[in-house]
Amino acid sequence: MPSTLKAYYREPRKVFGVRNHVLVLPTTLCVNRLAESIWEEFREERWGENGENRVVLARHNSGCCHVGFDLEVAFQALLGIASHPNVHGVLLVSLGCGQLCKRPLAPGEDKDQNLAAFKLYDRLVKRGVRVRWVNVQEPFHGSGDGFERAVELGRKFVREMIEEAQAVKRIEAPLKRLVIGVGNGASDPTSGLFANPAVGYVADELVKEGVSVVFSQTTEVLGSEEYLLGKVADETVARKLRRLLETVYALKDALSEYLGESDPTPGNIASGISTLAEKSLGSILKVGFDPAVKISDVLPYAHPVPRGGGLYFMDTPGEDVLAITGMVAGGAHAVIFTTGLGTPVGSVVSPVVKVTANKETFSRLSGIIDVYLPVEELFSSGTSLKELAMKELYPVILEVLSGDRLTKSELNGQMDFDIRGYWLRA
Amino acid sequence: MPALVYKVNSRDNVGTALSHLKEGVEYPVYEEGKGVIGAVKPNTPIPAWHKIALERIEEGGEVVKFGYVVGVAVTVVEEGGLVHVTNVLLDPTYDFRQMVRQGLVLGIASVRVERGEVLRLGVNVRPLHPALRGLPPRSRVGMAACTIAENGTIRLGNIVEPPPRLRRNERYVRLVRDFYRMLRAGLIEFSRVEVG
């Protein structure tokens, strides 16, 4: 197996990216439409050897009126996505009064006294990210409508960044500097039996190559504590994990009146799943089988995943978009996502490779699913699931990483990005 | 999918039916990475993707799938039997008190109860669930949907026809509703229970 691939090197940050996107990122939901207007001008623009790079737009519903911990979560997620290795440059679209906006200073106001107003921008500059910003409430030089001027200015910045990005070429990069996320959603019985374990074999191989693999979806690992606690690197990680799972159990218990469903749900039971342990084991096997691979750390939502190998667990909701956003904001270069019933989910800056072992789903939804694992070969020719995964899935991951193949989510312009929230908005 | 039983791990004592399996017909068992390792004859129809016992599982015996314990059998499951909520699996991750609180366990069988036998308080049922408290002695709890061993749990999964008083318990009703909905849809079969 090759342990190098072609990737983009980001000099100041010393990271490799597998895409070279220019990101338009609203810092608050109020300017989603403004950001979209800026982006619309470049929606057909493509560059890179296979046209895999483009201007991407991260619409979201966060950035204003957050209470408590939510502000920190939104900040981490925006910071993570803006400084993502796959992003060449980012245009921050601000309103001015949002909690995470770069706001204009009043005359006589001291910047040092109002650092919070610059937090996101300053942190990005400090990280060495190529960042530009437009601010709706900031008075621009010249005449005309301020909103129009912001759009014009934004487009100018994006145009500049595209020209810079087009000059950057892929170079040889070690595979071991990458982070890959694994997830599953819209599952069916084939997911637990074939697709997730197949991804597990690929994850094992990736960790062996020195790639950091991150998995998430906390609510879906409930029930496989025995497996997880047997797979942690040391007692500190075990304690973190136990505390997290206890919290989620307590939450689930408190909400059981409202959830109105047992777990496994009636739907699960109808498809043959009898216990919670069985359900979650089917989902957790995507993290791999190698007993030598241990969970190195438990990370909070959207926190950076350490590069340099190992297996990591990130606390995210079970919902697909929120989970993928968390892992991608944590720095996942690509995500491998299994599905049984089919889902179009993608991510704004990272390719999402969707895998299914359900032939019927694949033939019906091949426009949104990348890989079909021909599981009937298991029974006709006697190949093992591991061989099948290494033959059908692993090369696709490498092709996608080196930009030779675009995922269906990228082709469909599936720029999913949504940040988790714990509280009600004020 | 081919008509066979898929065994994920060599430690497993249950396999998954890849398509609907007929009662009394022999089907090959395919073990991951090894190929066909034997055959099993279902003693009841097995719906697609449901589990079938590859060996006799004793009462209290562990149910192993993916190489891990996914549940505990509360009654004996013979080789070829359907392993599902209907023939009583306890989740090892839930403690017993919690199950009682959640209404999953109604009581304990004081004697061995055969399929189709009526369950009555104080006769063959020791009550545990609050919904059963305060009911007069010899009140009908329901009918056994499968053989329940002495000291086995009486729970949603192994009884049918609970009495009206129990049906008024809100929490119980919700669990029963989902259960019966599946029963009506034919997702769970009680073909061996003689109702009446």
Coordinates of C-alpha atoms in Angstrom, one line a residue:
Chain A
M1 CA 0.0 0.0 0.0
P2 CA 1.4 3.5 -0.8
S3 CA 1.9 5.5 2.3
T4 CA 2.2 8.8 0.4
L5 CA -0.3 10.7 -1.7
K6 CA -0.5 14.0 -3.5
A7 CA -1.8 16.8 -1.3
Y8 CA -1.6 20.6 -0.8
Y9 CA 0.9 21.9 1.7
R10 CA -0.1 24.9 3.9
E11 CA 3.3 26.4 4.6
P12 CA 2.6 28.6 7.7
R13 CA 0.4 25.9 9.4
K14 CA 2.6 23.0 8.4
V15 CA -0.4 20.9 7.4
F16 CA -1.5 19.0 4.4
G17 CA -4.9 19.4 2.8
V18 CA -6.5 17.1 0.3
R19 CA -8.6 19.8 -1.2
N20 CA -7.8 23.5 -1.9
H21 CA -11.2 25.2 -1.4
V22 CA -11.9 28.8 -0.8
L23 CA -14.4 29.1 2.0
V24 CA -17.1 31.7 2.5
L25 CA -18.1 31.5 6.1
P26 CA -20.8 33.7 7.8
T27 CA -20.0 34.3 11.4
T28 CA -23.6 34.6 12.3
L29 CA -26.8 33.2 10.7
C30 CA -28.1 36.7 9.9
V31 CA -25.7 37.1 7.0
N32 CA -26.3 33.7 5.4
R33 CA -28.0 35.3 2.5
L34 CA -25.2 37.9 2.1
A35 CA -22.6 35.1 2.1
E36 CA -24.7 33.3 -0.4
S37 CA -24.7 36.3 -2.7
I38 CA -21.0 36.5 -2.6
W39 CA -20.7 32.8 -3.3
E40 CA -23.2 32.7 -6.1
E41 CA -20.8 34.6 -8.4
F42 CA -18.3 31.7 -8.1
R43 CA -20.6 28.7 -8.0
E44 CA -19.4 27.3 -11.3
E45 CA -15.7 28.0 -10.6
R46 CA -13.5 24.9 -10.4
W47 CA -9.8 24.4 -10.2
G48 CA -7.2 21.6 -9.5
E49 CA -6.2 18.7 -11.7
N50 CA -9.7 17.2 -11.7
G51 CA -11.7 20.3 -10.9
E52 CA -12.0 19.1 -7.3
N53 CA -11.6 22.5 -5.7
R54 CA -14.2 25.2 -5.6
V55 CA -15.6 28.1 -3.6
V56 CA -17.6 26.5 -0.8
L57 CA -20.3 28.2 1.3
A58 CA -20.9 27.1 5.0
R59 CA -24.4 28.2 5.8
H60 CA -25.3 27.5 9.4
N61 CA -27.7 28.5 12.1
S62 CA -25.3 29.6 14.9
G63 CA -23.3 32.6 15.9
C64 CA -25.8 34.7 17.7
C65 CA -27.7 34.8 21.0
H66 CA -25.9 31.7 22.4
V67 CA -26.2 31.0 26.1
G68 CA -23.4 29.5 28.2
F69 CA -21.4 26.7 26.8
D70 CA -23.0 26.9 23.3
L71 CA -21.0 30.0 22.5
E72 CA -17.8 28.1 23.1
V73 CA -19.0 25.2 21.0
A74 CA -20.0 27.6 18.1
F75 CA -16.6 29.3 18.4
Q76 CA -14.7 26.1 18.2
A77 CA -16.7 24.8 15.2
L78 CA -16.3 28.1 13.2
L79 CA -12.6 28.3 14.1
G80 CA -12.1 24.6 13.2
I81 CA -13.8 24.9 9.8
A82 CA -12.1 28.2 8.9
S83 CA -8.7 26.8 9.7
H84 CA -9.4 23.4 8.1
P85 CA -6.4 21.9 6.2
N86 CA -8.6 21.6 3.1
V87 CA -9.2 25.3 3.0
H88 CA -6.8 27.6 1.1
G89 CA -8.4 30.8 2.3
V90 CA -11.5 31.9 4.2
L91 CA -13.7 34.9 3.8
L92 CA -15.5 35.7 7.1
V93 CA -18.8 37.4 6.5
S94 CA -19.8 39.3 9.6
L95 CA -22.7 41.4 10.6
G96 CA -21.0 43.3 13.3
C97 CA -23.1 42.8 16.4
G98 CA -23.1 39.0 16.5
Q99 CA -21.3 37.2 19.3
L100 CA -18.6 35.9 17.0
C101 CA -18.4 38.8 14.5
K102 CA -15.5 41.0 14.1
R103 CA -17.2 44.2 15.1
P104 CA -16.2 47.8 14.2
L105 CA -14.7 49.7 17.1
A106 CA -16.4 52.9 18.2
P107 CA -14.2 56.0 18.0
G108 CA -11.8 56.0 20.9
E109 CA -12.5 52.4 21.8
D110 CA -9.3 50.5 22.6
K111 CA -8.7 47.2 20.7
D112 CA -6.9 45.7 23.6
Q113 CA -9.9 46.3 25.9
N114 CA -12.3 44.7 23.4
L115 CA -10.4 41.6 22.3
A116 CA -13.5 39.5 22.2
A117 CA -14.7 41.5 19.2
F118 CA -11.7 40.2 17.3
K119 CA -11.4 36.7 18.8
L120 CA -12.2 34.6 15.8
Y121 CA -10.3 36.7 13.3
D122 CA -7.3 37.1 15.5
R123 CA -7.1 33.4 16.3
L124 CA -7.2 32.6 12.6
V125 CA -4.5 35.1 11.8
K126 CA -2.4 33.6 14.6
R127 CA -2.9 30.1 13.2
G128 CA -1.5 31.4 9.9
V129 CA -4.8 31.0 8.0
R130 CA -5.3 33.2 5.0
V131 CA -8.3 35.2 6.1
R132 CA -10.3 38.1 4.8
W133 CA -13.4 39.6 6.2
V134 CA -16.3 41.9 5.3
N135 CA -18.5 43.5 7.9
V136 CA -22.0 44.7 7.1
Q137 CA -22.2 47.3 9.9
E138 CA -18.7 48.7 9.2
P139 CA -18.8 51.9 7.2
F140 CA -16.9 51.3 4.0
H141 CA -15.1 54.0 2.0
G142 CA -16.9 55.2 -1.0
S143 CA -20.6 55.8 -1.7
G144 CA -23.5 53.4 -2.4
D145 CA -25.5 50.9 -0.4
G146 CA -23.5 49.3 2.4
F147 CA -24.9 45.8 1.8
E148 CA -24.0 46.0 -1.9
R149 CA -20.6 47.3 -1.1
A150 CA -20.1 44.3 1.3
V151 CA -21.0 41.9 -1.5
E152 CA -18.7 43.6 -3.9
L153 CA -15.8 43.7 -1.4
G154 CA -16.4 40.0 -0.5
R155 CA -16.4 39.0 -4.2
K156 CA -13.1 40.9 -4.7
F157 CA -11.5 39.1 -1.8
V158 CA -12.7 35.7 -3.0
R159 CA -11.5 36.4 -6.5
E160 CA -8.0 37.2 -5.1
M161 CA -8.0 34.0 -3.0
I162 CA -9.1 31.9 -6.0
E163 CA -6.2 33.2 -8.1
E164 CA -3.8 32.4 -5.3
A165 CA -5.3 29.0 -4.8
Q166 CA -5.0 28.2 -8.5
A167 CA -1.3 28.6 -8.4
V168 CA -0.9 26.0 -5.6
K169 CA -0.1 22.5 -6.8
R170 CA -0.3 19.1 -5.1
I171 CA 3.0 17.8 -3.8
E172 CA 4.0 14.4 -2.4
A173 CA 2.7 14.1 1.2
P174 CA 2.9 11.4 3.9
L175 CA -0.4 9.6 4.6
K176 CA 0.3 9.8 8.3
R177 CA -0.4 13.5 8.5
L178 CA -4.1 13.0 7.7
V179 CA -7.2 12.7 9.9
I180 CA -10.1 10.5 8.7
G181 CA -13.5 10.4 10.3
V182 CA -15.9 7.5 10.3
G183 CA -19.6 7.6 10.8
N184 CA -22.9 5.9 9.9
G185 CA -26.4 7.0 9.4
A186 CA -29.7 5.9 7.8
S187 CA -28.7 2.4 8.7
D188 CA -30.3 -0.9 8.0
P189 CA -29.4 -4.5 8.9
T190 CA -26.7 -4.6 6.2
S191 CA -24.9 -1.7 7.9
G192 CA -24.2 -3.5 11.1
L193 CA -23.4 -6.8 9.5
F194 CA -21.2 -5.8 6.5
A195 CA -20.7 -2.0 5.9
N196 CA -19.6 -1.0 9.4
P197 CA -17.2 -3.9 9.9
A198 CA -15.8 -3.3 6.4
V199 CA -15.0 0.3 7.3
G200 CA -13.5 -1.1 10.5
Y201 CA -10.9 -3.1 8.5
V202 CA -10.1 0.0 6.4
A203 CA -9.8 2.1 9.7
D204 CA -7.4 -0.5 11.0
E205 CA -5.3 -0.2 7.9
L206 CA -5.4 3.6 8.0
V207 CA -4.2 3.6 11.7
K208 CA -1.5 1.2 10.7
E209 CA -0.4 3.8 8.1
G210 CA -0.2 6.4 10.8
V211 CA -3.5 8.2 10.0
S212 CA -5.6 9.5 12.9
V213 CA -9.0 8.0 12.8
V214 CA -11.9 9.7 14.6
F215 CA -15.3 8.3 15.4
S216 CA -18.3 10.0 17.1
Q217 CA -22.1 9.8 17.6
T218 CA -22.2 9.4 21.3
T219 CA -25.8 8.4 21.5
E220 CA -25.1 5.5 19.2
V221 CA -22.3 4.0 21.2
L222 CA -24.5 3.6 24.3
G223 CA -24.7 -0.1 25.0
S224 CA -21.2 -1.0 23.9
E225 CA -19.5 0.3 27.0
E226 CA -17.8 -3.0 27.6
Y227 CA -16.3 -2.9 24.1
L228 CA -15.2 0.7 24.4
L229 CA -13.8 0.6 27.9
G230 CA -11.8 -2.4 26.8
K231 CA -10.4 -0.4 23.9
V232 CA -9.0 2.7 25.8
A233 CA -5.4 3.5 26.0
D234 CA -5.2 4.3 29.7
E235 CA -7.1 5.0 32.9
T236 CA -7.4 8.8 32.2
V237 CA -9.2 8.1 28.9
A238 CA -11.4 5.5 30.5
R239 CA -12.4 8.0 33.2
K240 CA -13.2 10.6 30.5
L241 CA -15.3 8.1 28.6
R242 CA -17.1 6.8 31.6
R243 CA -18.0 10.3 32.7
L244 CA -19.3 11.2 29.2
L245 CA -21.4 8.0 28.9
E246 CA -22.9 8.5 32.4
T247 CA -23.9 12.1 31.5
V248 CA -25.5 10.9 28.3
Y249 CA -27.3 8.1 30.1
A250 CA -28.6 10.5 32.7
L251 CA -29.8 12.9 30.0
K252 CA -31.5 10.1 28.2
D253 CA -33.1 8.9 31.4
A254 CA -34.4 12.4 32.1
L255 CA -35.8 12.7 28.6
S256 CA -37.2 9.2 28.4
E257 CA -40.8 10.6 29.0
Y258 CA -40.5 12.8 26.0
L259 CA -38.5 10.4 23.7
G260 CA -41.5 8.1 23.9
E261 CA -39.6 5.2 22.4
S262 CA -37.7 2.3 23.9
D263 CA -34.1 1.7 22.8
P264 CA -33.8 -0.4 20.7
T265 CA -36.7 1.3 19.0
P266 CA -39.7 -0.6 17.6
G267 CA -38.2 -0.1 14.2
N268 CA -34.9 -1.7 15.3
I269 CA -36.8 -4.6 16.9
A270 CA -38.7 -5.1 13.7
S271 CA -35.5 -5.5 11.8
G272 CA -34.2 -8.1 14.1
I273 CA -32.2 -6.1 16.8
S274 CA -33.0 -7.4 20.3
T275 CA -30.9 -5.3 22.6
L276 CA -29.1 -2.0 22.9
A277 CA -25.7 -3.8 23.1
E278 CA -26.4 -5.5 19.8
K279 CA -27.5 -2.3 18.1
S280 CA -24.5 -0.3 19.2
L281 CA -22.0 -3.0 18.5
G282 CA -23.2 -3.2 15.0
S283 CA -22.4 0.5 14.7
I284 CA -19.2 0.7 16.7
L285 CA -17.4 -2.0 14.7
K286 CA -16.5 0.7 12.1
V287 CA -13.7 1.8 14.4
G288 CA -11.7 -1.4 13.7
F289 CA -10.8 -4.7 15.1
D290 CA -7.1 -4.5 15.8
P291 CA -6.6 -5.0 19.5
A292 CA -3.4 -3.1 19.4
V293 CA -5.3 0.1 18.3
K294 CA -6.6 1.9 21.4
I295 CA -8.7 5.0 21.9
S296 CA -6.1 7.7 22.5
D297 CA -8.4 10.4 23.7
V298 CA -12.0 11.5 24.1
L299 CA -12.5 14.9 22.5
P300 CA -15.2 17.6 23.0
Y301 CA -17.3 18.7 20.0
A302 CA -15.3 20.2 17.2
H303 CA -12.0 20.2 19.1
P304 CA -8.8 19.6 17.0
V305 CA -8.0 15.9 16.4
P306 CA -4.3 15.3 17.1
R307 CA -2.5 14.4 13.8
G308 CA 0.0 11.6 13.8
G309 CA -2.0 8.5 14.2
G310 CA -4.2 6.7 16.6
L311 CA -7.9 6.4 17.3
Y312 CA -10.0 9.2 18.8
F313 CA -13.5 9.5 20.0
M314 CA -15.4 12.8 19.7
D315 CA -18.6 13.6 21.6
T316 CA -21.2 14.5 19.0
P317 CA -24.9 14.0 18.6
G318 CA -26.0 10.9 16.6
E319 CA -27.4 13.1 13.9
D320 CA -25.4 12.8 10.7
V321 CA -24.8 16.4 9.8
L322 CA -24.0 17.5 13.3
A323 CA -21.6 14.5 13.8
I324 CA -19.8 15.1 10.5
T325 CA -19.6 18.8 11.2
G326 CA -17.9 18.1 14.6
M327 CA -15.4 15.7 13.1
V328 CA -14.6 17.9 10.1
A329 CA -14.3 21.0 12.3
G330 CA -11.9 18.9 14.3
G331 CA -9.7 18.6 11.2
A332 CA -11.0 15.4 9.5
H333 CA -9.6 15.5 5.9
A334 CA -12.3 13.1 4.7
V335 CA -15.1 11.1 6.2
I336 CA -16.1 7.5 5.5
F337 CA -19.8 7.2 6.1
T338 CA -21.8 4.0 5.9
T339 CA -25.5 3.9 5.1
G340 CA -28.1 1.2 4.5
L341 CA -31.2 3.1 3.4
G342 CA -29.2 5.9 1.6
T343 CA -28.4 9.5 2.6
P344 CA -27.1 12.4 0.6
V345 CA -25.1 13.8 3.5
G346 CA -21.8 15.6 2.8
S347 CA -19.6 18.2 4.3
V348 CA -18.7 21.7 3.3
V349 CA -14.9 21.3 3.1
S350 CA -14.2 17.6 3.2
P351 CA -15.2 14.8 0.9
V352 CA -17.6 12.3 2.4
V353 CA -17.3 8.8 1.0
K354 CA -20.6 7.0 1.4
V355 CA -20.5 3.2 1.5
T356 CA -23.4 0.8 1.4
A357 CA -23.7 -3.0 1.5
N358 CA -27.3 -2.9 0.3
K359 CA -27.5 -3.6 -3.4
E360 CA -31.0 -2.4 -3.8
T361 CA -30.3 0.9 -2.2
F362 CA -27.2 1.4 -4.3
S363 CA -28.9 0.7 -7.6
R364 CA -31.7 3.1 -6.6
L365 CA -29.5 5.8 -5.1
S366 CA -26.2 5.5 -7.0
G367 CA -26.4 9.3 -7.5
I368 CA -25.6 9.9 -3.8
I369 CA -23.7 6.8 -2.7
D370 CA -20.1 6.3 -3.7
V371 CA -19.2 2.7 -3.0
Y372 CA -21.2 -0.6 -3.1
L373 CA -19.6 -3.5 -1.2
P374 CA -20.6 -6.5 -3.3
V375 CA -21.3 -8.7 -0.3
E376 CA -22.7 -11.5 -2.5
E377 CA -19.1 -12.2 -3.4
L378 CA -18.5 -13.2 0.2
F379 CA -20.8 -16.2 -0.3
S380 CA -20.1 -17.0 -4.0
S381 CA -16.3 -16.8 -4.1
G382 CA -15.4 -17.1 -0.5
T383 CA -13.5 -13.9 -0.1
S384 CA -13.4 -12.5 3.4
L385 CA -15.0 -9.2 4.4
K386 CA -11.6 -7.8 5.0
E387 CA -10.4 -8.7 1.5
L388 CA -13.5 -7.2 0.1
A389 CA -13.1 -4.0 2.0
M390 CA -9.4 -3.6 1.0
K391 CA -10.3 -4.3 -2.6
E392 CA -13.4 -2.2 -3.0
L393 CA -13.2 0.5 -0.4
Y394 CA -9.6 1.3 0.5
P395 CA -8.4 2.3 -3.0
V396 CA -11.4 4.6 -3.3
I397 CA -10.4 6.4 -0.1
L398 CA -6.9 6.9 -1.5
E399 CA -8.3 8.1 -4.9
V400 CA -10.6 10.6 -3.1
L401 CA -7.8 11.9 -0.9
S402 CA -5.4 12.5 -3.8
G403 CA -8.2 14.3 -5.7
D404 CA -8.4 11.8 -8.5
R405 CA -12.0 11.0 -7.7
L406 CA -14.7 13.3 -6.5
T407 CA -17.3 12.0 -4.1
K408 CA -21.0 12.1 -4.8
S409 CA -21.4 14.6 -2.0
E410 CA -18.9 16.9 -3.7
L411 CA -20.5 16.4 -7.2
N412 CA -23.9 17.2 -5.8
G413 CA -22.6 20.3 -4.0
Q414 CA -23.7 18.9 -0.7
M415 CA -22.2 21.6 1.6
D416 CA -23.6 20.5 4.9
F417 CA -22.6 22.4 8.0
D418 CA -24.5 22.7 11.2
I419 CA -23.3 23.2 14.7
R420 CA -24.7 21.3 17.7
G421 CA -26.5 23.3 20.4
Y422 CA -27.2 22.3 24.0
W423 CA -29.3 25.2 25.2
L424 CA -32.3 27.2 24.0
R425 CA -31.3 30.4 22.3
A426 CA -31.8 33.6 24.3
Chain B
M1 CA -29.4 -12.0 -0.3
P2 CA -28.8 -15.8 -0.3
A3 CA -30.8 -18.0 2.0
L4 CA -28.2 -18.7 4.6
V5 CA -27.2 -18.0 8.1
Y6 CA -24.3 -15.6 8.6
K7 CA -22.1 -16.0 11.6
V8 CA -20.0 -12.9 12.2
N9 CA -17.5 -14.2 14.7
S10 CA -16.2 -17.7 15.6
R11 CA -17.3 -17.1 19.2
D12 CA -20.9 -16.3 18.3
N13 CA -23.7 -18.7 19.3
V14 CA -26.2 -17.0 17.1
G15 CA -26.3 -16.3 13.4
T16 CA -28.2 -13.8 11.3
A17 CA -30.7 -15.0 8.7
L18 CA -29.9 -13.2 5.4
S19 CA -33.3 -13.9 4.1
H20 CA -36.5 -15.4 5.4
L21 CA -35.9 -19.0 6.6
K22 CA -38.6 -21.6 6.6
E23 CA -39.2 -23.9 9.5
G24 CA -37.7 -27.4 9.3
V25 CA -35.5 -26.7 6.2
E26 CA -31.8 -27.0 6.6
Y27 CA -29.8 -23.9 5.8
P28 CA -26.0 -23.5 5.5
V29 CA -24.2 -21.5 8.1
Y30 CA -21.5 -19.2 6.7
E31 CA -18.8 -17.9 9.0
E32 CA -17.0 -14.7 8.2
G33 CA -13.6 -15.5 6.7
K34 CA -14.1 -19.3 6.8
G35 CA -17.0 -20.1 4.4
V36 CA -19.7 -22.6 5.0
I37 CA -19.0 -24.4 8.4
G38 CA -22.2 -26.4 8.8
A39 CA -26.0 -26.2 8.7
V40 CA -28.9 -25.3 10.9
K41 CA -32.5 -26.3 10.8
P42 CA -34.9 -23.6 12.1
N43 CA -37.6 -24.9 14.5
T44 CA -39.7 -21.8 13.7
P45 CA -39.8 -19.4 10.7
I46 CA -37.0 -16.9 11.0
P47 CA -37.7 -13.5 9.4
A48 CA -34.9 -11.9 7.4
W49 CA -32.1 -10.3 9.5
H50 CA -33.3 -12.0 12.7
K51 CA -31.1 -14.1 14.8
I52 CA -31.2 -17.9 15.0
A53 CA -29.6 -20.0 17.8
L54 CA -26.7 -22.0 16.4
E55 CA -26.5 -24.1 19.6
R56 CA -28.8 -24.6 22.6
I57 CA -28.6 -21.5 24.8
E58 CA -29.4 -22.3 28.5
E59 CA -31.5 -20.2 30.7
G60 CA -29.3 -17.3 31.8
G61 CA -26.8 -18.2 29.1
E62 CA -25.0 -15.4 27.2
V63 CA -26.1 -14.6 23.7
V64 CA -22.9 -13.8 21.7
K65 CA -22.9 -11.8 18.4
F66 CA -20.0 -10.0 16.8
G67 CA -17.8 -11.9 19.4
Y68 CA -19.4 -9.9 22.3
V69 CA -22.2 -10.6 24.7
V70 CA -25.2 -8.8 23.4
G71 CA -27.8 -10.2 25.8
V72 CA -28.8 -13.0 28.2
A73 CA -31.4 -15.6 27.5
V74 CA -34.0 -15.8 30.2
T75 CA -35.5 -19.0 28.9
V76 CA -33.9 -21.9 27.2
V77 CA -33.5 -21.4 23.4
E78 CA -33.1 -24.6 21.5
E79 CA -30.8 -24.9 18.5
G80 CA -32.6 -23.4 15.5
G81 CA -34.8 -21.2 17.6
L82 CA -35.5 -17.5 17.0
V83 CA -33.4 -15.3 19.3
H84 CA -35.3 -12.1 19.8
V85 CA -37.3 -10.0 22.3
T86 CA -40.0 -12.6 22.0
N87 CA -38.1 -15.4 23.6
V88 CA -36.7 -13.0 26.2
L89 CA -33.4 -11.4 26.1
L90 CA -32.1 -9.3 28.9
D91 CA -29.8 -6.5 28.1
P92 CA -26.7 -7.0 30.2
T93 CA -26.1 -3.2 30.2
Y94 CA -29.3 -2.6 32.0
D95 CA -29.5 -3.3 35.7
F96 CA -32.5 -5.2 37.0
R97 CA -33.9 -2.4 39.2
Q98 CA -33.9 0.0 36.2
M99 CA -35.8 -2.6 34.1
V100 CA -38.4 -2.9 36.9
R101 CA -38.7 0.9 37.1
Q102 CA -39.1 1.2 33.3
G103 CA -41.8 -1.4 33.3
L104 CA -39.9 -3.9 31.2
V105 CA -40.1 -6.5 34.0
L106 CA -43.5 -7.1 35.5
G107 CA -42.6 -9.9 37.9
I108 CA -41.0 -13.3 38.4
A109 CA -42.5 -16.7 37.6
S110 CA -42.8 -18.6 40.9
V111 CA -43.2 -21.9 39.0
R112 CA -42.4 -23.1 35.5
V113 CA -45.1 -21.7 33.1
E114 CA -45.8 -23.4 29.8
R115 CA -46.8 -21.5 26.6
G116 CA -50.4 -20.4 26.6
E117 CA -50.8 -20.8 30.3
V118 CA -52.6 -17.9 32.1
L119 CA -50.4 -15.9 34.5
R120 CA -52.1 -15.0 37.8
L121 CA -50.8 -13.0 40.7
G122 CA -49.8 -15.1 43.6
V123 CA -50.5 -18.3 41.6
N124 CA -47.5 -18.3 39.3
V125 CA -46.5 -14.6 39.4
R126 CA -44.5 -12.8 42.0
P127 CA -45.2 -9.1 41.3
L128 CA -42.4 -6.6 40.9
H129 CA -43.7 -3.7 38.8
P130 CA -45.7 -1.0 40.7
A131 CA -48.5 -1.4 38.1
L132 CA -49.2 -4.9 39.6
R133 CA -49.3 -3.7 43.2
G134 CA -52.8 -3.4 44.8
L135 CA -54.3 -5.8 42.3
P136 CA -56.5 -8.5 44.1
P137 CA -54.9 -11.9 44.4
R138 CA -55.4 -14.3 41.5
S139 CA -55.7 -11.3 39.2
R140 CA -54.9 -12.1 35.6
V141 CA -51.6 -10.6 34.4
G142 CA -51.6 -12.1 30.9
M143 CA -50.8 -15.2 29.1
A144 CA -47.4 -16.7 28.6
A145 CA -46.3 -16.4 25.0
C146 CA -43.5 -18.9 25.5
T147 CA -42.2 -21.2 28.2
I148 CA -41.1 -19.3 31.2
A149 CA -38.8 -21.1 33.6
E150 CA -39.1 -21.0 37.3
N151 CA -37.7 -17.7 38.6
G152 CA -37.7 -16.4 35.0
T153 CA -38.8 -12.8 34.4
I154 CA -42.3 -12.1 33.2
R155 CA -42.0 -9.1 30.9
L156 CA -43.5 -7.4 27.9
G157 CA -41.7 -9.7 25.6
N158 CA -43.2 -13.0 26.9
I159 CA -46.8 -12.3 27.7
V160 CA -49.9 -11.5 25.7
E161 CA -53.3 -10.1 26.7
P162 CA -52.5 -8.0 29.8
P163 CA -55.6 -7.1 31.9
P164 CA -57.5 -3.8 31.6
R165 CA -56.2 -2.4 34.9
L166 CA -52.6 -2.8 33.7
R167 CA -53.5 -1.3 30.5
R168 CA -54.4 2.0 32.2
N169 CA -50.9 2.4 33.5
E170 CA -49.5 5.1 31.2
R171 CA -46.0 3.9 31.0
Y172 CA -47.0 0.4 30.5
V173 CA -49.4 1.4 27.8
R174 CA -46.8 3.1 25.8
L175 CA -44.5 0.1 25.8
V176 CA -47.3 -2.3 25.0
R177 CA -48.6 -0.1 22.2
D178 CA -45.4 -0.4 20.3
F179 CA -45.1 -4.0 21.0
Y180 CA -48.6 -4.9 19.8
R181 CA -48.2 -2.7 16.8
M182 CA -45.4 -4.9 15.7
L183 CA -47.3 -8.0 16.6
R184 CA -50.2 -6.9 14.4
A185 CA -47.9 -6.0 11.6
G186 CA -46.6 -9.6 11.7
L187 CA -43.1 -8.5 12.7
I188 CA -43.3 -10.7 15.8
E189 CA -44.9 -14.1 15.6
F190 CA -46.7 -15.9 18.3
S191 CA -47.7 -18.8 16.1
R192 CA -47.4 -21.4 18.8
V193 CA -49.6 -19.6 21.3
E194 CA -53.2 -20.8 21.4
V195 CA -55.1 -17.8 22.4
G196 CA -58.5 -18.3 24.0

